Amino acid sequence: MNILITGGAGYIGSHTIIQLLEQGFENLYSIDNYVNSNKEAYHKIEKVTGKKVLFFNIDLTDKTKTHNFFAENQIHMVIHFAALKSVPDSVENPLDYYHNNTNSLLNVLSGAKLSGTEKIIFSSSCSVYGNPKKLPVNEKTPFGEAESPYASTKQMGEIILKDFAKNNNEIDVVSLRYFNPVGAHASGLIGEPFTKRPNNLLPIITQTAANLREKITVFGSDYNTPDGTCIRDFIHVVDIAEAHIRAINFKNKNDLNYSVFNLGTGKGTTVLEIIKSFEKISGEKLNYELGPRRAGDVETIYADNSKAKNELQWEAKLTIEDMVATAWKWQQNMKV
């Protein structure tokens, strides 16, 4: 089986490639344009697994190059991670997100048809729910008003895929709605790529602890939550990667070719709780301040993950302590 992983040099993509290789999958192809990643990730994957993956530098918004790849390579399955993913950046640069995330998906779908692809697994997000009125959210919870252009692109992506599936019965489509992926591989060799302007909480925490940042600003302390800070369903990236293995082998019992799953722990954790947990695990005292709310942020969200447990036979196994400990190990091993 030939499997294409788009965005394979990225955070979740690289961890998923490791899981695939370690569980015996071969003939892996990866496409990335390295906008938010580095091809060095492939050398680290080889160091962890002892195995190589074929990789290509292609911008998936280029329809000709994308179609040429599919025409030249028979791809049985696509795991589509490639996307811009920063909520605040999408608020500042919405057109970049609509162009990149939507066009890359359209080109991959039309290319997959050229190659006789049998399954497409899509990297979606809990951001499709907006600010939900009822918690926890399950897969039947309707889309809420998108709080950011990034969230809008994930809603659009799922709508496109659902319509695509209706007209392509020979292709199974699975959308995986991630909650908040954090952590790193236990080896400390693979983790969230370094950026001087991280937008995700845990890299900001670890960079502050490593004296690469002066302080942490907690955006919003007046939310209707136990300590006033946002609540998220943090989930270890390795658990997210494992869910893709389960999705590869998943077959809808109702003979439908479009399925959606929440990937979360089912438990909400506040931003301050994550900060305190990191301080306890690492022994480092963090410099943080409470700031104003940030545009695009949802107040509270966490998953009802019962469908993934029952149908994918998957559930998160790693703890908050595992998340912060592996992220800190990755930060300490990182050369920046």
mmCIF file of C-alpha atoms in Angstrom:
data_model
loop_
_atom_site.group_PDB
_atom_site.id
_atom_site.type_symbol
_atom_site.label_atom_id
_atom_site.label_comp_id
_atom_site.label_asym_id
_atom_site.label_seq_id
_atom_site.Cartn_x
_atom_site.Cartn_y
_atom_site.Cartn_z
ATOM 1 C CA MET A 1 0.000 0.000 0.000
ATOM 2 C CA ASN A 2 1.366 3.416 -1.006
ATOM 3 C CA ILE A 3 0.470 6.129 1.514
ATOM 4 C CA LEU A 4 0.911 9.851 0.931
ATOM 5 C CA ILE A 5 1.312 12.070 3.983
ATOM 6 C CA THR A 6 0.931 15.743 3.081
ATOM 7 C CA GLY A 7 2.651 18.072 5.514
ATOM 8 C CA GLY A 8 4.763 15.121 6.610
ATOM 9 C CA ALA A 9 7.625 17.263 7.903
ATOM 10 C CA GLY A 10 5.244 19.107 10.196
ATOM 11 C CA TYR A 11 4.346 18.513 13.808
ATOM 12 C CA ILE A 12 1.573 15.929 13.603
ATOM 13 C CA GLY A 13 2.674 14.622 10.216
ATOM 14 C CA SER A 14 6.160 13.646 11.418
ATOM 15 C CA HIS A 15 4.792 11.864 14.488
ATOM 16 C CA THR A 16 2.299 9.994 12.333
ATOM 17 C CA ILE A 17 5.036 8.866 9.944
ATOM 18 C CA ILE A 18 6.949 7.450 12.922
ATOM 19 C CA GLN A 19 3.858 5.529 14.069
ATOM 20 C CA LEU A 20 3.305 4.214 10.545
ATOM 21 C CA LEU A 21 6.892 3.033 10.175
ATOM 22 C CA GLU A 22 7.009 1.473 13.623
ATOM 23 C CA GLN A 23 3.805 -0.458 12.923
ATOM 24 C CA GLY A 24 5.114 -1.951 9.704
ATOM 25 C CA PHE A 25 3.713 0.363 7.044
ATOM 26 C CA GLU A 26 6.036 0.811 4.076
ATOM 27 C CA ASN A 27 6.016 2.759 0.801
ATOM 28 C CA LEU A 28 5.407 6.108 2.470
ATOM 29 C CA TYR A 29 5.527 9.330 0.476
ATOM 30 C CA SER A 30 5.596 12.776 2.039
ATOM 31 C CA ILE A 31 4.894 16.156 0.480
ATOM 32 C CA ASP A 32 5.756 19.426 2.204
ATOM 33 C CA ASN A 33 6.661 22.967 1.151
ATOM 34 C CA TYR A 34 8.419 23.651 4.485
ATOM 35 C CA VAL A 35 6.567 26.897 5.198
ATOM 36 C CA ASN A 36 6.099 25.830 8.833
ATOM 37 C CA SER A 37 8.520 22.898 8.937
ATOM 38 C CA ASN A 38 11.957 21.701 7.887
ATOM 39 C CA LYS A 39 13.094 18.700 5.866
ATOM 40 C CA GLU A 40 15.481 17.915 8.729
ATOM 41 C CA ALA A 41 12.421 16.232 10.249
ATOM 42 C CA TYR A 42 12.884 13.323 7.840
ATOM 43 C CA HIS A 43 16.431 12.700 9.086
ATOM 44 C CA LYS A 44 15.131 12.677 12.650
ATOM 45 C CA ILE A 45 12.402 10.228 11.663
ATOM 46 C CA GLU A 46 15.106 7.967 10.225
ATOM 47 C CA LYS A 47 17.133 8.298 13.421
ATOM 48 C CA VAL A 48 14.141 7.241 15.530
ATOM 49 C CA THR A 49 12.904 4.409 13.290
ATOM 50 C CA GLY A 50 15.930 3.378 11.239
ATOM 51 C CA LYS A 51 13.750 3.748 8.138
ATOM 52 C CA LYS A 52 13.461 6.286 5.341
ATOM 53 C CA VAL A 53 10.477 7.955 3.753
ATOM 54 C CA LEU A 54 10.381 9.382 0.221
ATOM 55 C CA PHE A 55 9.814 13.126 0.395
ATOM 56 C CA PHE A 56 8.987 15.802 -2.161
ATOM 57 C CA ASN A 57 9.095 19.598 -2.004
ATOM 58 C CA ILE A 58 5.756 20.544 -3.598
ATOM 59 C CA ASP A 59 3.393 23.426 -2.936
ATOM 60 C CA LEU A 60 -0.018 21.759 -3.030
ATOM 61 C CA THR A 61 -1.685 24.997 -4.102
ATOM 62 C CA ASP A 62 0.091 24.449 -7.436
ATOM 63 C CA LYS A 63 -2.458 22.328 -9.276
ATOM 64 C CA THR A 64 -0.121 21.259 -12.086
ATOM 65 C CA LYS A 65 2.664 20.053 -9.794
ATOM 66 C CA THR A 66 0.176 18.315 -7.491
ATOM 67 C CA HIS A 67 -1.528 16.510 -10.365
ATOM 68 C CA ASN A 68 1.828 15.544 -11.869
ATOM 69 C CA PHE A 69 2.800 13.895 -8.592
ATOM 70 C CA PHE A 70 -0.400 11.842 -8.478
ATOM 71 C CA ALA A 71 -0.099 10.926 -12.162
ATOM 72 C CA GLU A 72 3.449 9.654 -11.624
ATOM 73 C CA ASN A 73 2.800 7.788 -8.345
ATOM 74 C CA GLN A 74 0.004 5.372 -7.532
ATOM 75 C CA ILE A 75 -1.283 6.528 -4.160
ATOM 76 C CA HIS A 76 -3.714 4.200 -2.388
ATOM 77 C CA MET A 77 -4.266 6.415 0.639
ATOM 78 C CA VAL A 78 -3.819 10.089 1.504
ATOM 79 C CA ILE A 79 -3.407 11.515 5.014
ATOM 80 C CA HIS A 80 -3.850 15.245 4.477
ATOM 81 C CA PHE A 81 -2.186 17.367 7.165
ATOM 82 C CA ALA A 82 -0.819 20.180 5.005
ATOM 83 C CA ALA A 83 -2.379 23.490 6.064
ATOM 84 C CA LEU A 84 -1.632 26.806 7.691
ATOM 85 C CA LYS A 85 -2.815 26.461 11.277
ATOM 86 C CA SER A 86 -2.270 29.589 13.406
ATOM 87 C CA VAL A 87 -5.484 31.143 14.727
ATOM 88 C CA PRO A 88 -4.069 34.658 15.358
ATOM 89 C CA ASP A 89 -2.123 34.638 12.093
ATOM 90 C CA SER A 90 -5.302 33.690 10.231
ATOM 91 C CA VAL A 91 -7.060 36.692 11.796
ATOM 92 C CA GLU A 92 -4.274 38.941 10.515
ATOM 93 C CA ASN A 93 -3.878 37.253 7.113
ATOM 94 C CA PRO A 94 -7.220 35.648 6.221
ATOM 95 C CA LEU A 95 -6.693 35.473 2.459
ATOM 96 C CA ASP A 96 -3.504 33.438 2.913
ATOM 97 C CA TYR A 97 -5.486 30.844 4.856
ATOM 98 C CA TYR A 98 -8.391 30.664 2.429
ATOM 99 C CA HIS A 99 -5.995 30.354 -0.497
ATOM 100 C CA ASN A 100 -3.659 27.791 1.032
ATOM 101 C CA ASN A 101 -5.965 25.539 3.013
ATOM 102 C CA THR A 102 -8.815 25.389 0.520
ATOM 103 C CA ASN A 103 -6.861 25.192 -2.744
ATOM 104 C CA SER A 104 -4.436 22.592 -1.444
ATOM 105 C CA LEU A 105 -7.353 20.365 -0.413
ATOM 106 C CA LEU A 106 -9.097 20.790 -3.780
ATOM 107 C CA ASN A 107 -5.909 19.920 -5.657
ATOM 108 C CA VAL A 108 -5.252 16.866 -3.499
ATOM 109 C CA LEU A 109 -8.802 15.597 -4.029
ATOM 110 C CA SER A 110 -8.710 16.003 -7.793
ATOM 111 C CA GLY A 111 -5.220 14.496 -7.872
ATOM 112 C CA ALA A 112 -6.329 11.538 -5.759
ATOM 113 C CA LYS A 113 -8.961 10.705 -8.354
ATOM 114 C CA LEU A 114 -6.207 10.501 -10.982
ATOM 115 C CA SER A 115 -4.279 8.010 -8.884
ATOM 116 C CA GLY A 116 -7.084 5.604 -7.937
ATOM 117 C CA THR A 117 -6.871 6.548 -4.258
ATOM 118 C CA GLU A 118 -9.055 4.419 -1.977
ATOM 119 C CA LYS A 119 -9.105 6.490 1.247
ATOM 120 C CA ILE A 120 -8.517 10.079 2.356
ATOM 121 C CA ILE A 121 -7.973 11.006 6.004
ATOM 122 C CA PHE A 122 -8.408 14.713 6.697
ATOM 123 C CA SER A 123 -6.815 16.769 9.444
ATOM 124 C CA SER A 124 -9.740 18.743 10.845
ATOM 125 C CA SER A 125 -10.163 20.624 14.110
ATOM 126 C CA CYS A 126 -12.454 21.170 17.053
ATOM 127 C CA SER A 127 -12.508 24.810 15.932
ATOM 128 C CA VAL A 128 -15.380 23.829 13.613
ATOM 129 C CA TYR A 129 -17.659 23.921 16.688
ATOM 130 C CA GLY A 130 -16.991 27.595 17.444
ATOM 131 C CA ASN A 131 -18.114 28.563 20.956
ATOM 132 C CA PRO A 132 -20.414 25.608 21.680
ATOM 133 C CA LYS A 133 -23.557 26.096 23.757
ATOM 134 C CA LYS A 134 -23.426 22.582 25.190
ATOM 135 C CA LEU A 135 -20.431 20.580 26.418
ATOM 136 C CA PRO A 136 -18.867 18.215 25.757
ATOM 137 C CA VAL A 137 -19.201 18.457 21.983
ATOM 138 C CA ASN A 138 -19.877 15.319 19.953
ATOM 139 C CA GLU A 139 -19.817 14.688 16.237
ATOM 140 C CA LYS A 140 -23.497 15.658 15.922
ATOM 141 C CA THR A 141 -22.889 19.069 17.480
ATOM 142 C CA PRO A 142 -23.566 21.559 14.673
ATOM 143 C CA PHE A 143 -20.895 23.881 13.369
ATOM 144 C CA GLY A 144 -20.844 27.114 15.333
ATOM 145 C CA GLU A 145 -19.874 30.536 14.095
ATOM 146 C CA ALA A 146 -16.212 30.284 13.165
ATOM 147 C CA GLU A 147 -14.064 32.317 15.543
ATOM 148 C CA SER A 148 -11.239 32.698 13.007
ATOM 149 C CA PRO A 149 -10.489 32.303 9.295
ATOM 150 C CA TYR A 150 -8.498 29.177 10.222
ATOM 151 C CA ALA A 151 -11.649 27.670 11.717
ATOM 152 C CA SER A 152 -13.598 28.692 8.620
ATOM 153 C CA THR A 153 -11.156 26.777 6.404
ATOM 154 C CA LYS A 154 -11.673 23.623 8.474
ATOM 155 C CA GLN A 155 -15.444 23.975 8.206
ATOM 156 C CA MET A 156 -15.098 24.499 4.457
ATOM 157 C CA GLY A 157 -12.759 21.526 4.214
ATOM 158 C CA GLU A 158 -15.291 19.200 5.827
ATOM 159 C CA ILE A 159 -18.110 20.507 3.614
ATOM 160 C CA ILE A 160 -15.963 19.951 0.522
ATOM 161 C CA LEU A 161 -15.054 16.428 1.649
ATOM 162 C CA LYS A 162 -18.641 15.485 2.429
ATOM 163 C CA ASP A 163 -19.760 16.588 -1.037
ATOM 164 C CA PHE A 164 -16.737 14.879 -2.605
ATOM 165 C CA ALA A 165 -17.602 11.609 -0.860
ATOM 166 C CA LYS A 166 -21.185 11.699 -2.161
ATOM 167 C CA ASN A 167 -19.917 11.758 -5.745
ATOM 168 C CA ASN A 168 -16.986 9.371 -5.293
ATOM 169 C CA ASN A 169 -18.389 6.243 -3.667
ATOM 170 C CA GLU A 170 -15.191 4.328 -4.341
ATOM 171 C CA ILE A 171 -13.203 6.560 -1.968
ATOM 172 C CA ASP A 172 -13.601 6.418 1.820
ATOM 173 C CA VAL A 173 -13.214 9.756 3.579
ATOM 174 C CA VAL A 174 -12.504 10.187 7.299
ATOM 175 C CA SER A 175 -12.329 13.584 9.016
ATOM 176 C CA LEU A 176 -10.501 13.634 12.346
ATOM 177 C CA ARG A 177 -11.329 16.636 14.508
ATOM 178 C CA TYR A 178 -8.293 17.265 16.694
ATOM 179 C CA PHE A 179 -8.685 19.111 19.932
ATOM 180 C CA ASN A 180 -5.376 20.606 21.171
ATOM 181 C CA PRO A 181 -2.325 18.516 20.210
ATOM 182 C CA VAL A 182 0.702 19.040 22.455
ATOM 183 C CA GLY A 183 3.785 17.140 23.604
ATOM 184 C CA ALA A 184 6.562 15.445 21.657
ATOM 185 C CA HIS A 185 7.999 12.036 20.847
ATOM 186 C CA ALA A 186 9.437 10.228 23.874
ATOM 187 C CA SER A 187 12.903 10.236 22.248
ATOM 188 C CA GLY A 188 13.036 14.021 22.430
ATOM 189 C CA LEU A 189 14.135 14.053 18.775
ATOM 190 C CA ILE A 190 10.805 15.028 17.214
ATOM 191 C CA GLY A 191 8.456 17.729 18.426
ATOM 192 C CA GLU A 192 6.699 20.917 17.449
ATOM 193 C CA PRO A 193 8.991 22.839 15.043
ATOM 194 C CA PHE A 194 10.681 25.876 16.539
ATOM 195 C CA THR A 195 9.367 29.277 15.556
ATOM 196 C CA LYS A 196 10.307 32.657 16.976
ATOM 197 C CA ARG A 197 6.620 33.502 17.116
ATOM 198 C CA PRO A 198 4.843 30.391 18.417
ATOM 199 C CA ASN A 199 1.088 30.567 18.778
ATOM 200 C CA ASN A 200 0.464 27.333 20.665
ATOM 201 C CA LEU A 201 0.632 27.313 24.443
ATOM 202 C CA LEU A 202 3.160 24.595 25.222
ATOM 203 C CA PRO A 203 5.957 25.844 22.925
ATOM 204 C CA ILE A 204 5.497 29.282 24.501
ATOM 205 C CA ILE A 205 5.819 27.680 27.940
ATOM 206 C CA THR A 206 8.931 25.651 27.072
ATOM 207 C CA GLN A 207 10.624 28.562 25.284
ATOM 208 C CA THR A 208 10.035 30.750 28.333
ATOM 209 C CA ALA A 209 11.487 28.080 30.607
ATOM 210 C CA ALA A 210 14.507 27.847 28.280
ATOM 211 C CA ASN A 211 14.991 31.643 28.494
ATOM 212 C CA LEU A 212 14.209 32.094 24.803
ATOM 213 C CA ARG A 213 11.232 34.258 25.709
ATOM 214 C CA GLU A 214 10.954 36.817 28.477
ATOM 215 C CA LYS A 215 7.491 35.849 29.646
ATOM 216 C CA ILE A 216 4.175 34.161 28.906
ATOM 217 C CA THR A 217 1.074 36.232 28.322
ATOM 218 C CA VAL A 218 -2.101 34.383 29.261
ATOM 219 C CA PHE A 219 -4.766 35.767 26.947
ATOM 220 C CA GLY A 220 -7.880 36.371 29.014
ATOM 221 C CA SER A 221 -8.415 35.896 32.745
ATOM 222 C CA ASP A 222 -12.090 36.831 32.956
ATOM 223 C CA TYR A 223 -13.683 33.887 31.171
ATOM 224 C CA ASN A 224 -16.468 31.932 32.848
ATOM 225 C CA THR A 225 -14.105 29.149 33.928
ATOM 226 C CA PRO A 226 -12.758 28.012 37.333
ATOM 227 C CA ASP A 227 -9.679 30.254 37.164
ATOM 228 C CA GLY A 228 -10.811 32.705 34.459
ATOM 229 C CA THR A 229 -8.567 31.293 31.713
ATOM 230 C CA CYS A 230 -9.588 29.366 28.601
ATOM 231 C CA ILE A 231 -10.323 25.653 28.838
ATOM 232 C CA ARG A 232 -8.995 23.259 26.231
ATOM 233 C CA ASP A 233 -8.907 19.521 25.683
ATOM 234 C CA PHE A 234 -5.147 18.981 25.448
ATOM 235 C CA ILE A 235 -4.138 15.713 23.810
ATOM 236 C CA HIS A 236 -0.716 14.196 23.242
ATOM 237 C CA VAL A 237 0.466 14.299 19.640
ATOM 238 C CA VAL A 238 1.439 10.608 19.773
ATOM 239 C CA ASP A 239 -2.157 9.720 20.666
ATOM 240 C CA ILE A 240 -3.291 11.823 17.696
ATOM 241 C CA ALA A 241 -0.828 9.974 15.451
ATOM 242 C CA GLU A 242 -2.101 6.598 16.673
ATOM 243 C CA ALA A 243 -5.655 7.588 15.744
ATOM 244 C CA HIS A 244 -4.559 7.865 12.109
ATOM 245 C CA ILE A 245 -3.407 4.243 12.179
ATOM 246 C CA ARG A 246 -6.848 3.247 13.425
ATOM 247 C CA ALA A 247 -8.458 5.387 10.723
ATOM 248 C CA ILE A 248 -6.477 3.579 8.031
ATOM 249 C CA ASN A 249 -8.056 0.283 9.067
ATOM 250 C CA PHE A 250 -11.514 1.742 9.793
ATOM 251 C CA LYS A 251 -14.501 0.660 7.737
ATOM 252 C CA ASN A 252 -17.873 2.286 8.334
ATOM 253 C CA LYS A 253 -20.352 -0.412 9.406
ATOM 254 C CA ASN A 254 -23.225 1.446 7.744
ATOM 255 C CA ASP A 255 -21.521 1.292 4.340
ATOM 256 C CA LEU A 256 -21.120 5.063 4.332
ATOM 257 C CA ASN A 257 -17.961 6.497 2.804
ATOM 258 C CA TYR A 258 -17.805 9.639 4.946
ATOM 259 C CA SER A 259 -17.071 9.507 8.693
ATOM 260 C CA VAL A 260 -16.142 12.074 11.345
ATOM 261 C CA PHE A 261 -14.444 11.536 14.715
ATOM 262 C CA ASN A 262 -13.491 13.749 17.648
ATOM 263 C CA LEU A 263 -9.940 13.201 18.885
ATOM 264 C CA GLY A 264 -9.713 14.432 22.453
ATOM 265 C CA THR A 265 -9.266 13.158 25.979
ATOM 266 C CA GLY A 266 -12.766 14.175 27.023
ATOM 267 C CA LYS A 267 -11.362 16.372 29.793
ATOM 268 C CA GLY A 268 -10.916 20.132 29.845
ATOM 269 C CA THR A 269 -7.841 21.807 31.336
ATOM 270 C CA THR A 270 -7.330 25.533 31.861
ATOM 271 C CA VAL A 271 -4.314 27.460 30.610
ATOM 272 C CA LEU A 272 -3.194 28.142 34.183
ATOM 273 C CA GLU A 273 -3.492 24.454 35.064
ATOM 274 C CA ILE A 274 -1.116 23.615 32.201
ATOM 275 C CA ILE A 275 1.339 26.247 33.428
ATOM 276 C CA LYS A 276 1.227 24.877 36.994
ATOM 277 C CA SER A 277 1.619 21.314 35.738
ATOM 278 C CA PHE A 278 4.711 22.296 33.755
ATOM 279 C CA GLU A 279 6.243 24.012 36.766
ATOM 280 C CA LYS A 280 5.666 20.891 38.869
ATOM 281 C CA ILE A 281 7.091 18.433 36.309
ATOM 282 C CA SER A 282 10.062 20.530 35.202
ATOM 283 C CA GLY A 283 10.938 22.228 38.458
ATOM 284 C CA GLU A 284 11.143 25.516 36.529
ATOM 285 C CA LYS A 285 9.384 28.661 37.722
ATOM 286 C CA LEU A 286 7.658 30.407 34.841
ATOM 287 C CA ASN A 287 7.340 34.144 34.333
ATOM 288 C CA TYR A 288 3.782 34.770 33.190
ATOM 289 C CA GLU A 289 1.264 37.599 33.201
ATOM 290 C CA LEU A 290 -2.484 37.804 32.689
ATOM 291 C CA GLY A 291 -3.402 39.772 29.593
ATOM 292 C CA PRO A 292 -6.499 40.722 27.587
ATOM 293 C CA ARG A 293 -8.494 38.241 25.536
ATOM 294 C CA ARG A 294 -7.142 37.364 22.089
ATOM 295 C CA ALA A 295 -9.231 37.605 18.923
ATOM 296 C CA GLY A 296 -10.294 34.197 17.601
ATOM 297 C CA ASP A 297 -10.047 32.303 20.883
ATOM 298 C CA VAL A 298 -12.881 30.057 22.053
ATOM 299 C CA GLU A 299 -13.703 30.173 25.776
ATOM 300 C CA THR A 300 -14.222 26.488 26.578
ATOM 301 C CA ILE A 301 -14.237 23.311 24.544
ATOM 302 C CA TYR A 302 -13.635 19.633 25.210
ATOM 303 C CA ALA A 303 -14.599 16.420 23.503
ATOM 304 C CA ASP A 304 -17.112 13.687 23.807
ATOM 305 C CA ASN A 305 -14.796 11.002 22.433
ATOM 306 C CA SER A 306 -17.145 8.023 22.811
ATOM 307 C CA LYS A 307 -17.593 7.581 19.055
ATOM 308 C CA ALA A 308 -13.840 7.240 18.506
ATOM 309 C CA LYS A 309 -13.676 4.741 21.379
ATOM 310 C CA ASN A 310 -16.535 2.636 20.028
ATOM 311 C CA GLU A 311 -15.887 2.748 16.293
ATOM 312 C CA LEU A 312 -12.178 3.510 15.846
ATOM 313 C CA GLN A 313 -11.241 1.465 18.921
ATOM 314 C CA TRP A 314 -9.098 4.422 19.953
ATOM 315 C CA GLU A 315 -8.714 6.547 23.047
ATOM 316 C CA ALA A 316 -6.056 8.867 24.405
ATOM 317 C CA LYS A 317 -3.631 7.149 26.772
ATOM 318 C CA LEU A 318 -1.031 9.786 27.606
ATOM 319 C CA THR A 319 -1.542 12.265 30.445
ATOM 320 C CA ILE A 320 -1.037 15.995 30.944
ATOM 321 C CA GLU A 321 2.171 15.092 32.776
ATOM 322 C CA ASP A 322 3.346 13.121 29.720
ATOM 323 C CA MET A 323 2.503 16.071 27.497
ATOM 324 C CA VAL A 324 4.519 18.649 29.418
ATOM 325 C CA ALA A 325 7.419 16.278 30.178
ATOM 326 C CA THR A 326 7.955 15.268 26.532
ATOM 327 C CA ALA A 327 7.553 18.866 25.311
ATOM 328 C CA TRP A 328 10.215 19.977 27.808
ATOM 329 C CA LYS A 329 12.560 17.163 26.765
ATOM 330 C CA TRP A 330 12.148 18.194 23.126
ATOM 331 C CA GLN A 331 12.856 21.824 24.004
ATOM 332 C CA GLN A 332 15.996 20.899 25.936
ATOM 333 C CA ASN A 333 17.276 18.798 23.018
ATOM 334 C CA MET A 334 16.467 21.441 20.405
ATOM 335 C CA LYS A 335 19.260 23.401 18.802
ATOM 336 C CA VAL A 336 18.059 26.881 17.859
#
